mmCIF file of C-alpha atoms and ligand atoms in Angstrom:
data_model
loop_
_atom_site.group_PDB
_atom_site.id
_atom_site.type_symbol
_atom_site.label_atom_id
_atom_site.label_comp_id
_atom_site.label_asym_id
_atom_site.label_seq_id
_atom_site.Cartn_x
_atom_site.Cartn_y
_atom_site.Cartn_z
ATOM 1 C CA MET A 4 6.519 -11.320 -18.370
ATOM 2 C CA THR A 5 3.336 -9.315 -17.830
ATOM 3 C CA LEU A 6 3.691 -5.669 -18.825
ATOM 4 C CA ILE A 7 0.939 -3.432 -17.493
ATOM 5 C CA THR A 8 0.741 -0.521 -19.876
ATOM 6 C CA ASP A 9 -2.864 0.552 -20.025
ATOM 7 C CA THR A 10 -5.774 0.809 -17.688
ATOM 8 C CA GLU A 11 -7.302 -2.602 -17.143
ATOM 9 C CA PRO A 12 -10.284 -3.666 -15.051
ATOM 10 C CA ALA A 13 -9.279 -5.277 -11.772
ATOM 11 C CA GLN A 14 -9.525 -9.055 -11.929
ATOM 12 C CA SER A 15 -10.553 -9.684 -8.371
ATOM 13 C CA THR A 16 -12.674 -12.534 -7.117
ATOM 14 C CA ARG A 17 -12.773 -11.199 -3.602
ATOM 15 C CA ARG A 18 -15.153 -8.291 -3.965
ATOM 16 C CA ALA A 19 -16.371 -6.982 -0.621
ATOM 17 C CA ASN A 20 -19.852 -7.989 0.420
ATOM 18 C CA THR A 21 -20.896 -4.431 1.175
ATOM 19 C CA GLU A 22 -23.987 -3.261 3.048
ATOM 20 C CA SER A 23 -24.432 -0.418 0.531
ATOM 21 C CA PRO A 24 -23.232 -0.181 -3.059
ATOM 22 C CA LEU A 25 -19.672 1.124 -3.453
ATOM 23 C CA LEU A 26 -17.523 2.202 -6.365
ATOM 24 C CA ASP A 27 -16.069 -0.901 -8.006
ATOM 25 C CA VAL A 28 -12.491 0.117 -7.188
ATOM 26 C CA LEU A 29 -13.350 0.318 -3.503
ATOM 27 C CA ALA A 30 -15.344 -2.910 -3.354
ATOM 28 C CA GLU A 31 -12.743 -4.831 -5.342
ATOM 29 C CA ARG A 32 -9.652 -3.608 -3.527
ATOM 30 C CA TRP A 33 -8.136 -6.224 -1.272
ATOM 31 C CA SER A 34 -4.658 -7.025 -0.053
ATOM 32 C CA PRO A 35 -3.218 -10.102 -1.726
ATOM 33 C CA ARG A 36 0.053 -11.762 -0.758
ATOM 34 C CA SER A 37 0.577 -13.558 -4.035
ATOM 35 C CA TYR A 38 1.873 -11.467 -6.932
ATOM 36 C CA ASP A 39 3.063 -12.352 -10.404
ATOM 37 C CA LYS A 40 6.794 -12.310 -9.807
ATOM 38 C CA THR A 41 7.508 -11.801 -13.518
ATOM 39 C CA ALA A 42 5.232 -8.766 -13.914
ATOM 40 C CA VAL A 43 6.790 -5.392 -14.655
ATOM 41 C CA ILE A 44 4.673 -2.286 -14.147
ATOM 42 C CA SER A 45 5.200 0.262 -16.880
ATOM 43 C CA GLU A 46 6.737 3.556 -15.845
ATOM 44 C CA ALA A 47 3.630 5.398 -17.061
ATOM 45 C CA VAL A 48 1.327 3.358 -14.822
ATOM 46 C CA LEU A 49 3.677 3.585 -11.859
ATOM 47 C CA THR A 50 3.850 7.354 -12.264
ATOM 48 C CA THR A 51 0.054 7.548 -12.424
ATOM 49 C CA VAL A 52 -0.248 5.564 -9.210
ATOM 50 C CA LEU A 53 2.194 7.901 -7.471
ATOM 51 C CA GLU A 54 0.416 10.927 -8.917
ATOM 52 C CA ALA A 55 -2.722 9.826 -7.048
ATOM 53 C CA ALA A 56 -0.757 10.081 -3.808
ATOM 54 C CA ARG A 57 0.527 13.521 -4.795
ATOM 55 C CA TRP A 58 -3.002 14.857 -5.209
ATOM 56 C CA ALA A 59 -4.354 13.583 -1.896
ATOM 57 C CA PRO A 60 -5.586 16.248 0.498
ATOM 58 C CA SER A 61 -3.409 17.240 3.453
ATOM 59 C CA ALA A 62 -3.642 19.630 6.386
ATOM 60 C CA SER A 63 -2.935 23.185 5.174
ATOM 61 C CA ASN A 64 -1.735 21.518 1.981
ATOM 62 C CA MET A 65 1.557 20.776 3.767
ATOM 63 C CA GLN A 66 1.981 17.535 1.786
ATOM 64 C CA PRO A 67 4.075 15.567 4.304
ATOM 65 C CA ALA A 68 3.961 12.268 2.363
ATOM 66 C CA ARG A 69 7.287 11.038 1.005
ATOM 67 C CA PHE A 70 7.998 7.760 -0.764
ATOM 68 C CA ILE A 71 10.915 5.450 -1.432
ATOM 69 C CA VAL A 72 9.990 3.631 -4.632
ATOM 70 C CA ALA A 73 11.874 0.444 -5.404
ATOM 71 C CA ARG A 74 11.345 -1.738 -8.462
ATOM 72 C CA ARG A 75 11.927 -5.488 -8.108
ATOM 73 C CA GLY A 76 15.546 -6.314 -8.953
ATOM 74 C CA SER A 77 16.932 -2.981 -7.743
ATOM 75 C CA ALA A 78 19.308 -2.602 -4.809
ATOM 76 C CA SER A 79 16.664 -0.506 -3.033
ATOM 77 C CA PHE A 80 14.092 -3.306 -3.400
ATOM 78 C CA ALA A 81 16.529 -5.743 -1.780
ATOM 79 C CA LYS A 82 17.198 -3.334 1.098
ATOM 80 C CA ILE A 83 13.475 -2.933 1.815
ATOM 81 C CA ASN A 84 12.804 -6.641 1.493
ATOM 82 C CA ASP A 85 15.667 -7.380 3.902
ATOM 83 C CA ALA A 86 14.014 -5.112 6.481
ATOM 84 C CA LEU A 87 10.628 -6.868 6.348
ATOM 85 C CA LEU A 88 9.728 -8.947 9.382
ATOM 86 C CA GLY A 89 8.121 -12.318 9.946
ATOM 87 C CA PHE A 90 5.904 -13.748 7.259
ATOM 88 C CA ASN A 91 6.080 -10.558 5.187
ATOM 89 C CA LYS A 92 9.464 -11.833 4.049
ATOM 90 C CA ALA A 93 7.794 -14.946 2.657
ATOM 91 C CA TRP A 94 5.657 -13.175 0.083
ATOM 92 C CA ALA A 95 6.463 -9.484 -0.490
ATOM 93 C CA ASP A 96 9.388 -10.088 -2.832
ATOM 94 C CA THR A 97 6.979 -11.244 -5.551
ATOM 95 C CA ALA A 98 5.551 -7.715 -5.836
ATOM 96 C CA SER A 99 6.709 -5.569 -8.759
ATOM 97 C CA VAL A 100 7.385 -2.545 -6.552
ATOM 98 C CA LEU A 101 7.927 -1.955 -2.853
ATOM 99 C CA ILE A 102 7.149 1.540 -1.615
ATOM 100 C CA VAL A 103 8.262 2.838 1.767
ATOM 101 C CA ASN A 104 5.748 5.370 3.035
ATOM 102 C CA VAL A 105 7.517 8.127 4.928
ATOM 103 C CA ALA A 106 5.972 11.002 6.904
ATOM 104 C CA LYS A 107 7.781 14.320 7.057
ATOM 105 C CA LEU A 108 7.097 15.142 10.687
ATOM 106 C CA ALA A 109 8.240 18.749 11.108
ATOM 107 C CA ILE A 110 6.656 21.909 9.764
ATOM 108 C CA ASP A 111 9.803 23.842 10.621
ATOM 109 C CA GLU A 112 12.564 23.696 13.232
ATOM 110 C CA THR A 113 10.209 24.377 16.137
ATOM 111 C CA ARG A 114 6.876 22.855 15.128
ATOM 112 C CA ASP A 115 5.741 19.305 14.430
ATOM 113 C CA ASN A 116 2.942 18.587 11.977
ATOM 114 C CA PRO A 117 0.348 16.679 14.063
ATOM 115 C CA TRP A 118 -1.368 15.445 10.899
ATOM 116 C CA ALA A 119 1.709 14.146 9.102
ATOM 117 C CA ARG A 120 0.951 10.449 9.587
ATOM 118 C CA TYR A 121 -2.749 10.962 8.922
ATOM 119 C CA ASP A 122 -1.999 12.736 5.664
ATOM 120 C CA LEU A 123 0.510 10.089 4.638
ATOM 121 C CA GLY A 124 -2.127 7.414 5.209
ATOM 122 C CA GLN A 125 -4.546 9.360 3.112
ATOM 123 C CA ALA A 126 -2.023 9.658 0.297
ATOM 124 C CA VAL A 127 -1.398 5.908 0.467
ATOM 125 C CA ALA A 128 -5.139 5.245 0.385
ATOM 126 C CA HIS A 129 -5.434 7.284 -2.809
ATOM 127 C CA LEU A 130 -2.478 5.382 -4.253
ATOM 128 C CA THR A 131 -4.099 2.032 -3.494
ATOM 129 C CA ILE A 132 -7.344 3.008 -5.206
ATOM 130 C CA GLN A 133 -5.588 4.370 -8.292
ATOM 131 C CA ALA A 134 -3.561 1.147 -8.415
ATOM 132 C CA GLN A 135 -6.757 -0.885 -8.237
ATOM 133 C CA SER A 136 -8.235 1.073 -11.136
ATOM 134 C CA GLU A 137 -5.070 0.300 -13.141
ATOM 135 C CA GLY A 138 -5.645 -3.437 -12.678
ATOM 136 C CA LEU A 139 -2.989 -3.682 -9.965
ATOM 137 C CA HIS A 140 -3.163 -4.687 -6.322
ATOM 138 C CA THR A 141 -1.511 -3.353 -3.190
ATOM 139 C CA HIS A 142 -0.737 -4.700 0.249
ATOM 140 C CA GLN A 143 0.280 -2.376 3.053
ATOM 141 C CA MET A 144 2.612 -3.616 5.771
ATOM 142 C CA GLY A 145 3.463 -2.562 9.295
ATOM 143 C CA GLY A 146 5.755 -5.521 9.899
ATOM 144 C CA PHE A 147 9.242 -4.201 9.157
ATOM 145 C CA ASP A 148 12.336 -2.871 10.906
ATOM 146 C CA GLY A 149 11.933 0.892 10.502
ATOM 147 C CA GLU A 150 15.383 1.643 11.896
ATOM 148 C CA ALA A 151 16.956 -0.626 9.311
ATOM 149 C CA ILE A 152 15.090 1.150 6.513
ATOM 150 C CA ALA A 153 15.957 4.600 7.887
ATOM 151 C CA THR A 154 19.627 3.633 8.044
ATOM 152 C CA ALA A 155 19.662 1.984 4.627
ATOM 153 C CA PHE A 156 18.225 5.107 2.991
ATOM 154 C CA ASN A 157 19.917 7.754 5.157
ATOM 155 C CA LEU A 158 16.627 9.175 6.405
ATOM 156 C CA THR A 159 16.689 12.100 8.817
ATOM 157 C CA ASP A 160 15.008 12.192 12.250
ATOM 158 C CA ASP A 161 12.294 14.274 10.603
ATOM 159 C CA GLN A 162 11.419 11.423 8.209
ATOM 160 C CA ALA A 163 9.402 8.660 9.895
ATOM 161 C CA VAL A 164 9.022 5.299 8.185
ATOM 162 C CA VAL A 165 5.335 4.511 8.736
ATOM 163 C CA THR A 166 4.421 1.647 6.411
ATOM 164 C CA VAL A 167 5.596 -0.282 3.359
ATOM 165 C CA THR A 168 3.303 -0.962 0.394
ATOM 166 C CA ALA A 169 3.700 -3.891 -1.986
ATOM 167 C CA LEU A 170 2.387 -3.057 -5.474
ATOM 168 C CA GLY A 171 1.976 -5.620 -8.192
ATOM 169 C CA VAL A 172 -0.075 -7.856 -10.423
ATOM 170 C CA LEU A 173 -2.253 -10.422 -8.688
ATOM 171 C CA GLY A 174 -0.742 -13.914 -8.616
ATOM 172 C CA SER A 175 -2.171 -17.312 -7.785
ATOM 173 C CA ALA A 176 -2.965 -18.282 -4.207
ATOM 174 C CA ASP A 177 -1.558 -21.706 -5.085
ATOM 175 C CA ASP A 178 1.945 -20.209 -5.269
ATOM 176 C CA LEU A 179 1.858 -19.399 -1.550
ATOM 177 C CA THR A 180 2.821 -21.584 1.379
ATOM 178 C CA PRO A 181 -0.176 -23.522 2.776
ATOM 179 C CA GLU A 182 -0.477 -21.133 5.739
ATOM 180 C CA LEU A 183 -0.448 -18.022 3.548
ATOM 181 C CA ARG A 184 -2.746 -19.644 1.007
ATOM 182 C CA GLU A 185 -5.307 -20.199 3.743
ATOM 183 C CA ARG A 186 -5.244 -16.471 4.561
ATOM 184 C CA GLU A 187 -5.381 -15.547 0.875
ATOM 185 C CA VAL A 188 -8.676 -17.330 0.323
ATOM 186 C CA ALA A 189 -10.244 -16.777 3.770
ATOM 187 C CA PRO A 190 -13.558 -14.886 3.765
ATOM 188 C CA ARG A 191 -13.149 -11.121 4.061
ATOM 189 C CA SER A 192 -14.923 -9.504 6.980
ATOM 190 C CA ARG A 193 -15.621 -6.140 8.556
ATOM 191 C CA LEU A 194 -17.319 -4.896 11.687
ATOM 192 C CA PRO A 195 -20.939 -3.888 11.084
ATOM 193 C CA LEU A 196 -21.247 -0.205 10.148
ATOM 194 C CA ALA A 197 -23.386 0.374 13.250
ATOM 195 C CA GLU A 198 -20.421 -0.577 15.437
ATOM 196 C CA LEU A 199 -18.274 2.121 13.835
ATOM 197 C CA LEU A 200 -20.750 4.917 14.428
ATOM 198 C CA LEU A 201 -20.176 6.185 17.949
ATOM 199 C CA VAL A 202 -22.943 8.673 17.343
ATOM 200 C CA ASN A 203 -25.375 8.530 14.450
ATOM 201 C CA ASP A 204 -27.896 11.138 15.433
HETATM 202 C C1 FMN B 308 -1.105 -0.022 8.555
HETATM 203 C C2 FMN B 308 -1.279 -1.441 8.037
HETATM 204 C C3 FMN B 308 -0.356 -2.405 8.405
HETATM 205 C C4 FMN B 308 -0.484 -3.713 7.887
HETATM 206 N N1 FMN B 308 0.505 -4.622 8.164
HETATM 207 C C5 FMN B 308 0.488 -5.811 7.532
HETATM 208 C C6 FMN B 308 1.610 -6.689 7.611
HETATM 209 O O1 FMN B 308 2.648 -6.375 8.221
HETATM 210 N N2 FMN B 308 1.529 -7.886 6.968
HETATM 211 C C7 FMN B 308 0.428 -8.252 6.242
HETATM 212 O O2 FMN B 308 0.446 -9.329 5.662
HETATM 213 N N3 FMN B 308 -0.647 -7.427 6.135
HETATM 214 C C8 FMN B 308 -0.638 -6.214 6.735
HETATM 215 N N4 FMN B 308 -1.686 -5.337 6.562
HETATM 216 C C9 FMN B 308 -2.852 -5.713 5.744
HETATM 217 C C10 FMN B 308 -4.121 -5.884 6.601
HETATM 218 O O3 FMN B 308 -4.007 -7.066 7.343
HETATM 219 C C11 FMN B 308 -5.338 -5.874 5.668
HETATM 220 O O4 FMN B 308 -5.466 -4.621 5.053
HETATM 221 C C12 FMN B 308 -6.634 -6.177 6.456
HETATM 222 O O5 FMN B 308 -6.609 -7.491 6.940
HETATM 223 C C13 FMN B 308 -7.878 -5.995 5.594
HETATM 224 O O6 FMN B 308 -7.800 -6.812 4.447
HETATM 225 P P1 FMN B 308 -8.034 -6.198 2.996
HETATM 226 O O7 FMN B 308 -6.999 -5.099 2.818
HETATM 227 O O8 FMN B 308 -7.782 -7.348 2.059
HETATM 228 O O9 FMN B 308 -9.411 -5.661 2.932
HETATM 229 C C14 FMN B 308 -1.581 -4.045 7.061
HETATM 230 C C15 FMN B 308 -2.505 -3.051 6.703
HETATM 231 C C16 FMN B 308 -2.349 -1.769 7.170
HETATM 232 C C17 FMN B 308 -3.337 -0.694 6.720
#
């Protein structure tokens, strides 16, 4: 069993080949599908990772991000894993924690928060970077049955299931199926920065 208790440098061999120098945690973050299925994340580290999400900025400081946090072996973990779709089912259960990222959509009974999903994404981004700095890895997923998750956790209409994040300790690509292994070791790529800049005056 691997117990992550203290801050450790990320052990990543897939550092981004960036056009400009980035912070190590940004350049070294990537989304693995192989996790150490015996690793247990300490409660202190898990709380720190969630704290990063709590302190993300949000429109008018409305803080619409909500999370369902499920440790491997719990009933909640099984419910989330059951709701994953396609090939996500083949790897995500090796993560130490599955987190359902939920956006609170309403400001009050008459007004929706148009930035709820944006702010949730921002909170998740902060979580992923804090996790990276703790020596952990994350993998966000859109492939799941949101209705099944909403039902399993009695969510209200105001609580939208947006993504699921796998959080864990990096495992070996060799533990994956051949198809997933190929993706795990494939070169990482991005569009050129110039293509992202609609205007760069
Ligand atoms: C909103 C969102 C949904 C995603 N859905 C899935 C998914 O269902 N399954 C999966 O294996 N990866 C999923 N990914 C991971 C992306 O494929 C991955 O982030 C992208 O290829 C870039 O790779 P990197 O994170 O390693 O840099 C998702 C990522 C995001 C942000």
